[in-house]
Amino acid sequence: MKVALVVAPGRWEIADEPLPRPGPNEVVVEVHACGVCTYDLHVFRSSDAYPLRLGHEPSGLVAEVGAQVTGIVVGDRVTGRLHPSFAEHVLARPEDLVILPDSVPFHSGLGEPLAVLVEAERRSKVELGDKVAVVGLGFMGLAFTRLLRLRGASLIVGIDPRADAREAGLTSGADQVFTPDALPDEYRLTRFEDWQTQRGFDLVVEASGSQAGLTLAGELVRAHGTLSILGSHDSRVVQVGMWNWKAIDVVNAHIRDHARLMSSMQVGVGLIATGRLSLQPLITHRYRLGQISAAFSDLAEKPPGFVKAVIDVRL
Amino acid sequence: MKVALVVAPGRWEIADEPLPRPGPNEVVVEVHACGVCTYDLHVFRSSDAYPLRLGHEPSGLVAEVGAQVTGIVVGDRVTGRLHPSFAEHVLARPEDLVILPDSVPFHSGLGEPLAVLVEAERRSKVELGDKVAVVGLGFMGLAFTRLLRLRGASLIVGIDPRADAREAGLTSGADQVFTPDALPDEYRLTRFEDWQTQRGFDLVVEASGSQAGLTLAGELVRAHGTLSILGSHDSRVVQVGMWNWKAIDVVNAHIRDHARLMSSMQVGVGLIATGRLSLQPLITHRYRLGQISAAFSDLAEKPPGFVKAVIDVRL
Amino acid sequence: MKVALVVAPGRWEIADEPLPRPGPNEVVVEVHACGVCTYDLHVFRSSDAYPLRLGHEPSGLVAEVGAQVTGIVVGDRVTGRLHPSFAEHVLARPEDLVILPDSVPFHSGLGEPLAVLVEAERRSKVELGDKVAVVGLGFMGLAFTRLLRLRGASLIVGIDPRADAREAGLTSGADQVFTPDALPDEYRLTRFEDWQTQRGFDLVVEASGSQAGLTLAGELVRAHGTLSILGSHDSRVVQVGMWNWKAIDVVNAHIRDHARLMSSMQVGVGLIATGRLSLQPLITHRYRLGQISAAFSDLAEKPPGFVKAVIDVRL
Amino acid sequence: MKVALVVAPGRWEIADEPLPRPGPNEVVVEVHACGVCTYDLHVFRSSDAYPLRLGHEPSGLVAEVGAQVTGIVVGDRVTGRLHPSFAEHVLARPEDLVILPDSVPFHSGLGEPLAVLVEAERRSKVELGDKVAVVGLGFMGLAFTRLLRLRGASLIVGIDPRADAREAGLTSGADQVFTPDALPDEYRLTRFEDWQTQRGFDLVVEASGSQAGLTLAGELVRAHGTLSILGSHDSRVVQVGMWNWKAIDVVNAHIRDHARLMSSMQVGVGLIATGRLSLQPLITHRYRLGQISAAFSDLAEKPPGFVKAVIDVRL
């Protein structure tokens, strides 16, 4: 089978490797699509253990099942957080798979980001009629904006410096979009007097993964509101005084628990299957496995209109 | 001012009465619209204290304010649970009023049912992707169906014996509608073996207010699911064995608390103002104050297409 | 090994049977103690499938482990909901076991009732300072009274017609105890006027399993309070009008989910191990396996001072 | 009446002023006791607006009521967050008062800290059997330790560099106490590998108000655990990477809402009245109004055994 490997700093190669064979409690998944994630880019740039294998957002068909596996058969359409999935096949444990109904195309049935989004929504406790700001309108910010519409937020304000991202924000359901600089004063609670007003957002979702985004997000939350951090922040520094005075809840909305991951993935796939949620408009760029290098460049440089890249492994 | 009075069993009269004058902490509201509610019909039929005054779903304009009232001025558009509102004017305390933005027409800005719906949604804890059944597709069942769409339920099944109600269910967002008799077997958990399966609805909303509806609703809830009782049930008898075995939560989703009433009303008005929720299609019948007797007959007999009656007091 | 069998209506026999052998993913537990539960009595009386095997509250030592079992070794002290446990040995899956620390004696480390109690507490959502009534002061009512003290309820009122049960209620932490008949009027909300007051308990726990107890429990809950049904009620009839008007939450506090059962069991064992909770004073009667018939008679007739029977299988 | 004023940097004077007179909707409270709070000390040191009036933790007797006040009468024992209360009398609105039952002595019925403690417990969502660390064993840390015992935490670890504080931690219910330096390695999750284990505390309460305490507290929380910040942190800097990776909830457990303040105060007073919670052992130092300067010095320097100072205004 073909597999994409990072063989040196910044250099991809497509290698030929033997098909993986399942252990008694494993299955082999024939990968059809695999999303490219900012975290992949981060590892691609920072790791130096070659050859490096990436990809954890696959969907595909079950190709072979181990002797003791029950409940899953060859030909089942599935997704899951499986690694490494920039390859024609990947091994999986049955408990890591969710069935994809026929109504869900492979390239929008990406289990891992669906799980992350649904879990973040659950933990952020969006209430009917909430006023919400989304800081950062990349793939996760836009997808979360769609979830916010689905959950009955009554005002959604999207914030991003890029014009095409703001445009996509409106398409995804934001009521208003702004650059950080043009944000109306009434939305920012920068001074102590502001904190004591009724102003501010019930919920602010940090989806930029940047220091500036995190700082801004903290300024937008009302007293007793919630700051939900969807982006990854491994080296951020925060002045917590304002968070503390405003008595806010800060939710680091990631998943470090297998049962939560899988239950949220199941819900996410269900939303796609019933048409309640569509990620299709956000899958803006598709590449063959041999084009993976271009996929990573585009993710890094974000050409106009770029939101989310998917590798079409079977093309 | 004109006021509608029940003067004898089943007999309405329009009387002329002096305008109410506000106390120092009161305001007078000029009623423009007032919804007619099943509870009004219940009192109309069962009370014998004449003359009887009814109506508690008004919206209108502030006509006069007491000397010590602050924050509300003559001309403000308002709603609230005020009584008796089948009249040209009604007295109110400021803390019982919610401001209606200009974008909310009087006849769909009915504060009381909005509060009841929002509070029921809050207490029913609808989760993203829930499978929900709504038993009874009258005004409250249909309006709640709309809220369920707004809150991201992934399957909504409406149940009502009346064909026009089922049709309205589909228009309001139900995915499937059935008469109670034609409900697929897979949806009912009538036998002990069924209770132990994964089948059943995450949430069942009882909105029929009938014994048959309540009994059916209990059969549809999955183990560890929720039965939310939106209808009024003052003399129902329930065999609680099935509820008990299935370990369900039963939410009697009414409001007996002023702070909750007003906060839910505020949220509900906000949903109408932003267009997230529309009740307009459910306001099927409008009457002048002088036609109130016809409004009550229609509510009792539900002619085809009838969902909700509103009295247009200013016509 | 010795095993207790019901061989005919009301008749126990001790039989000799081969030791069970574990499958590759199973273990054998040498039973040391096994609680006798009201549900056992119910099956003992109503089932007619002989020979009948009972007992699901064991604790003991791991005696043998299957070839593929990891994480559990021979000699581990364990508990779990295992069946049938009125026997010298019982088979178990590893995922059904919780380790018993050395500080937990076998006869008070009964996993199943601990799980049921903890899960009921979790679902009943006891708040700091709650006023709580417990209807029925048998083993479960008394043990829950202890949990209520542990969770900071500020008033606990126990209700039971039996004088020794009321006495045990005080010992277990109730502030006041009453027979149902002597309950002060201020605690009952029997009339419509009462429902509209601030009176009533925040939480009422039904632990009698009787029709009279369930009816009384409903009368004690305040508007917007919670009725938590800990007892089993398979054929009860309830007039839900009062529940409905008072807008209460009704929690059927049983467990029909394996993950919840095991996580609550783990918490319960931890409370015993740290000494936060003691069930020891409630284990009033201990019997050898050969005396199981007497244990069942005593459970049925409840001699003075009887709370909970445990079979000491190794005596 | 006598009132304590800060008249220059670090200088208190006792002045004589006219008794305050209540407006129609106000009452006058005769102050009997008033707690001295770290926040008072902070303002005492940093404000330069003289004369400065302090004190917001009073309890006392209602001395006079305004013409329109209902529900409160002269002689009622009360507490509340009233300002400035280092004085013989203070004005209050009725909605800011909670009645003190006779069983609550004035110097332990301090409404404001009780409200803060109870609200922090509510928002921190202590679960039955939780493992909890308390960083900082001053008055708030010790009082919260008592609440944790009352709420069924199964392990409470107190951390403070001061030996007398650790001793008081044990007396207040901590199971173990450590200096920050002597904390066992197994309790700290400093390296990435640690974050991925099952180790760590379910809940960590930051009650030191210091940068070092906040940093340490973040290291102790398990993945998906909760960090509850009880201390005030107006200029702290936090590296949020670890919080973010561990996906924790951060609760800034202050109160910026009047309704929450008063409802938590009511619960707190109830806990004292029923004896469930005792703060008496923490009131280590009492001063006459004329000794207020010494009270502030002691709070600043914390002589051995010092936990909480109260001004006995009537001595």
Short mmCIF file of C-alpha atoms in Angstrom, two decimals, chain B residues 77-311:
data_model
loop_
_atom_site.label_atom_id
_atom_site.label_comp_id
_atom_site.label_asym_id
_atom_site.label_seq_id
_atom_site.Cartn_x
_atom_site.Cartn_y
_atom_site.Cartn_z
CA ARG B 77 -43.95 48.38 23.71
CA VAL B 78 -44.28 45.61 26.31
CA THR B 79 -45.53 42.15 27.12
CA GLY B 80 -45.93 40.19 30.36
CA ARG B 81 -48.16 37.82 32.27
CA LEU B 82 -50.83 40.36 33.18
CA HIS B 83 -54.37 39.70 34.24
CA PRO B 84 -57.13 40.32 33.21
CA SER B 85 -56.09 41.16 29.67
CA PHE B 86 -59.21 40.58 27.59
CA ALA B 87 -59.69 44.33 28.01
CA GLU B 88 -58.50 47.58 26.50
CA HIS B 89 -56.22 48.28 29.45
CA VAL B 90 -54.60 46.31 32.24
CA LEU B 91 -52.54 47.22 35.31
CA ALA B 92 -48.99 45.94 35.70
CA ARG B 93 -46.02 46.09 38.04
CA PRO B 94 -42.82 47.06 36.21
CA GLU B 95 -41.13 43.82 37.27
CA ASP B 96 -43.80 41.88 35.35
CA LEU B 97 -42.98 43.53 32.01
CA VAL B 98 -40.53 42.75 29.23
CA ILE B 99 -39.82 45.31 26.51
CA LEU B 100 -40.83 44.27 22.98
CA PRO B 101 -38.38 45.44 20.32
CA ASP B 102 -39.94 47.09 17.26
CA SER B 103 -39.22 43.99 15.21
CA VAL B 104 -41.71 41.95 17.25
CA PRO B 105 -45.36 42.35 16.18
CA PHE B 106 -47.82 42.52 19.06
CA HIS B 107 -49.64 39.34 18.15
CA SER B 108 -46.55 37.17 18.12
CA GLY B 109 -44.86 38.83 21.08
CA LEU B 110 -46.94 37.00 23.66
CA GLY B 111 -44.74 36.92 26.73
CA GLU B 112 -46.42 34.23 28.76
CA PRO B 113 -46.37 31.34 26.28
CA LEU B 114 -42.84 32.34 25.21
CA ALA B 115 -41.70 32.14 28.83
CA VAL B 116 -43.36 28.77 29.32
CA LEU B 117 -41.75 27.37 26.15
CA VAL B 118 -38.26 28.64 26.93
CA GLU B 119 -38.40 27.49 30.54
CA ALA B 120 -39.59 24.05 29.44
CA GLU B 121 -36.70 23.82 26.99
CA ARG B 122 -34.23 24.82 29.71
CA ARG B 123 -35.51 22.30 32.19
CA SER B 124 -35.82 19.52 29.58
CA LYS B 125 -32.10 19.90 28.84
CA VAL B 126 -32.25 19.14 25.11
CA GLU B 127 -28.82 17.90 24.03
CA LEU B 128 -27.27 18.31 20.61
CA GLY B 129 -28.33 15.37 18.46
CA ASP B 130 -31.14 14.16 20.73
CA LYS B 131 -33.95 11.99 19.40
CA VAL B 132 -37.19 13.56 20.55
CA ALA B 133 -40.86 12.68 20.36
CA VAL B 134 -43.58 15.32 20.80
CA VAL B 135 -46.94 13.93 21.86
CA GLY B 136 -49.71 16.39 20.94
CA LEU B 137 -49.30 18.94 18.15
CA GLY B 138 -51.47 21.78 19.39
CA PHE B 139 -50.00 25.26 19.80
CA MET B 140 -47.56 24.30 22.56
CA GLY B 141 -46.46 21.08 20.87
CA LEU B 142 -45.86 22.85 17.57
CA ALA B 143 -44.05 25.78 19.16
CA PHE B 144 -41.88 23.37 21.13
CA THR B 145 -41.14 21.47 17.91
CA ARG B 146 -39.77 24.75 16.55
CA LEU B 147 -37.61 25.15 19.65
CA LEU B 148 -36.31 21.60 19.24
CA ARG B 149 -35.17 22.44 15.71
CA LEU B 150 -33.52 25.55 17.08
CA ARG B 151 -31.69 23.43 19.67
CA GLY B 152 -30.24 20.83 17.35
CA ALA B 153 -32.34 17.74 18.02
CA SER B 154 -31.45 15.30 15.27
CA LEU B 155 -34.77 13.47 15.06
CA ILE B 156 -38.16 14.93 15.90
CA VAL B 157 -41.21 12.68 15.74
CA GLY B 158 -44.61 14.36 16.15
CA ILE B 159 -47.69 12.43 17.24
CA ASP B 160 -51.29 13.61 16.97
CA PRO B 161 -54.55 12.01 15.89
CA ARG B 162 -55.59 15.10 13.83
CA ALA B 163 -54.39 15.25 10.21
CA ASP B 164 -54.08 19.06 10.11
CA ALA B 165 -52.05 19.04 13.31
CA ARG B 166 -49.65 16.49 11.84
CA GLU B 167 -49.37 18.61 8.70
CA ALA B 168 -48.51 21.62 10.89
CA GLY B 169 -45.99 19.41 12.70
CA LEU B 170 -44.07 18.87 9.48
CA THR B 171 -44.20 22.60 8.69
CA SER B 172 -42.88 23.34 12.18
CA GLY B 173 -39.87 21.07 11.75
CA ALA B 174 -40.87 17.53 12.70
CA ASP B 175 -39.07 14.89 10.64
CA GLN B 176 -41.86 12.38 10.91
CA VAL B 177 -45.49 12.53 12.08
CA PHE B 178 -47.85 9.76 13.09
CA THR B 179 -51.23 9.15 14.60
CA PRO B 180 -50.86 7.38 17.94
CA ASP B 181 -52.24 4.20 16.32
CA ALA B 182 -49.83 4.19 13.38
CA LEU B 183 -46.70 4.76 15.42
CA PRO B 184 -44.07 2.20 14.34
CA ASP B 185 -43.54 -0.61 16.84
CA GLU B 186 -39.85 0.20 17.05
CA TYR B 187 -40.72 3.50 18.77
CA ARG B 188 -42.74 1.96 21.60
CA LEU B 189 -41.19 0.23 24.55
CA THR B 190 -44.24 -1.58 25.83
CA ARG B 191 -42.71 -4.86 26.96
CA PHE B 192 -40.09 -5.46 29.62
CA GLU B 193 -37.68 -6.78 26.95
CA ASP B 194 -37.96 -3.45 25.10
CA TRP B 195 -36.93 -1.45 28.17
CA GLN B 196 -33.59 -3.23 28.22
CA THR B 197 -32.69 -2.30 24.62
CA GLN B 198 -30.96 0.82 23.35
CA ARG B 199 -34.24 1.86 21.70
CA GLY B 200 -36.49 4.72 22.72
CA PHE B 201 -36.34 8.49 22.63
CA ASP B 202 -33.82 10.52 24.60
CA LEU B 203 -36.56 13.01 25.37
CA VAL B 204 -40.33 12.78 25.10
CA VAL B 205 -42.39 15.94 25.40
CA GLU B 206 -45.96 15.49 26.55
CA ALA B 207 -47.91 18.39 25.05
CA SER B 208 -51.39 16.90 24.67
CA GLY B 209 -52.56 17.45 28.22
CA SER B 210 -54.53 14.20 27.93
CA GLN B 211 -54.42 10.91 29.84
CA ALA B 212 -53.80 8.96 26.65
CA GLY B 213 -51.00 11.29 25.65
CA LEU B 214 -49.30 11.01 29.02
CA THR B 215 -49.53 7.22 29.03
CA LEU B 216 -48.15 6.99 25.49
CA ALA B 217 -45.35 9.47 26.27
CA GLY B 218 -44.12 7.24 29.11
CA GLU B 219 -43.86 4.29 26.72
CA LEU B 220 -41.57 6.15 24.32
CA VAL B 221 -38.76 7.19 26.68
CA ARG B 222 -35.58 5.12 26.62
CA ALA B 223 -33.95 3.86 29.82
CA HIS B 224 -32.27 6.86 31.53
CA GLY B 225 -34.15 9.22 29.19
CA THR B 226 -36.34 12.21 30.09
CA LEU B 227 -40.08 12.70 30.05
CA SER B 228 -40.92 16.39 29.97
CA ILE B 229 -44.52 17.20 30.79
CA LEU B 230 -45.50 20.45 29.11
CA GLY B 231 -49.25 19.84 29.23
CA SER B 232 -51.37 20.44 32.34
CA HIS B 233 -52.47 17.30 34.12
CA ASP B 234 -54.57 17.92 37.18
CA SER B 235 -56.35 14.59 37.48
CA ARG B 236 -54.19 12.08 35.67
CA VAL B 237 -53.41 8.64 36.99
CA VAL B 238 -50.14 7.01 36.07
CA GLN B 239 -48.78 3.50 36.51
CA VAL B 240 -45.27 4.52 37.47
CA GLY B 241 -43.76 1.03 37.28
CA MET B 242 -42.37 1.53 33.78
CA TRP B 243 -41.04 5.00 34.58
CA ASN B 244 -39.40 3.56 37.65
CA TRP B 245 -37.79 0.56 36.00
CA LYS B 246 -36.47 2.61 33.10
CA ALA B 247 -34.92 4.99 35.67
CA ILE B 248 -36.15 8.03 33.75
CA ASP B 249 -36.23 11.67 34.82
CA VAL B 250 -39.67 13.23 34.79
CA VAL B 251 -39.73 17.00 34.44
CA ASN B 252 -42.96 18.77 35.21
CA ALA B 253 -42.00 21.68 32.99
CA HIS B 254 -44.20 24.45 34.39
CA ILE B 255 -43.05 27.65 36.10
CA ARG B 256 -43.92 28.49 39.70
CA ASP B 257 -41.25 31.12 40.22
CA HIS B 258 -41.33 34.75 39.19
CA ALA B 259 -37.63 35.20 38.48
CA ARG B 260 -37.57 32.17 36.19
CA LEU B 261 -40.73 33.33 34.43
CA MET B 262 -39.28 36.73 33.63
CA SER B 263 -35.84 35.53 32.61
CA SER B 264 -37.33 32.94 30.27
CA MET B 265 -39.71 35.57 28.88
CA GLN B 266 -36.76 37.81 28.12
CA VAL B 267 -35.01 35.03 26.25
CA GLY B 268 -38.17 34.13 24.33
CA VAL B 269 -38.79 37.71 23.21
CA GLY B 270 -35.15 37.87 22.10
CA LEU B 271 -35.58 34.78 19.93
CA ILE B 272 -38.58 36.35 18.20
CA ALA B 273 -36.80 39.70 17.80
CA THR B 274 -33.77 38.14 16.12
CA GLY B 275 -35.92 35.93 13.92
CA ARG B 276 -34.45 32.73 15.35
CA LEU B 277 -37.94 31.61 16.34
CA SER B 278 -41.19 32.44 14.58
CA LEU B 279 -44.60 31.83 16.12
CA GLN B 280 -46.38 33.82 13.42
CA PRO B 281 -47.34 30.72 11.38
CA LEU B 282 -49.03 29.29 14.47
CA ILE B 283 -51.28 32.34 15.06
CA THR B 284 -53.98 31.00 12.79
CA HIS B 285 -57.04 32.81 14.09
CA ARG B 286 -57.54 36.47 15.03
CA TYR B 287 -60.67 38.01 16.55
CA ARG B 288 -61.85 41.41 17.67
CA LEU B 289 -62.66 41.81 21.38
CA GLY B 290 -66.35 41.64 20.51
CA GLN B 291 -65.81 38.22 18.92
CA ILE B 292 -64.32 36.64 22.02
CA SER B 293 -67.16 34.17 22.31
CA ALA B 294 -66.32 32.82 18.84
CA ALA B 295 -62.65 32.61 19.81
CA PHE B 296 -63.53 30.41 22.78
CA SER B 297 -65.83 28.20 20.68
CA ASP B 298 -63.13 27.73 18.09
CA LEU B 299 -60.55 26.88 20.75
CA ALA B 300 -62.94 24.29 22.14
CA GLU B 301 -63.87 22.76 18.79
CA LYS B 302 -60.65 23.31 16.88
CA PRO B 303 -61.92 23.81 13.31
CA PRO B 304 -59.50 22.46 10.67
CA GLY B 305 -56.32 24.48 10.58
CA PHE B 306 -56.86 26.01 14.02
CA VAL B 307 -53.73 26.33 16.14
CA LYS B 308 -53.80 29.52 18.20
CA ALA B 309 -56.32 32.33 18.64
CA VAL B 310 -55.36 35.90 19.44
CA ILE B 311 -57.74 38.74 20.33
#
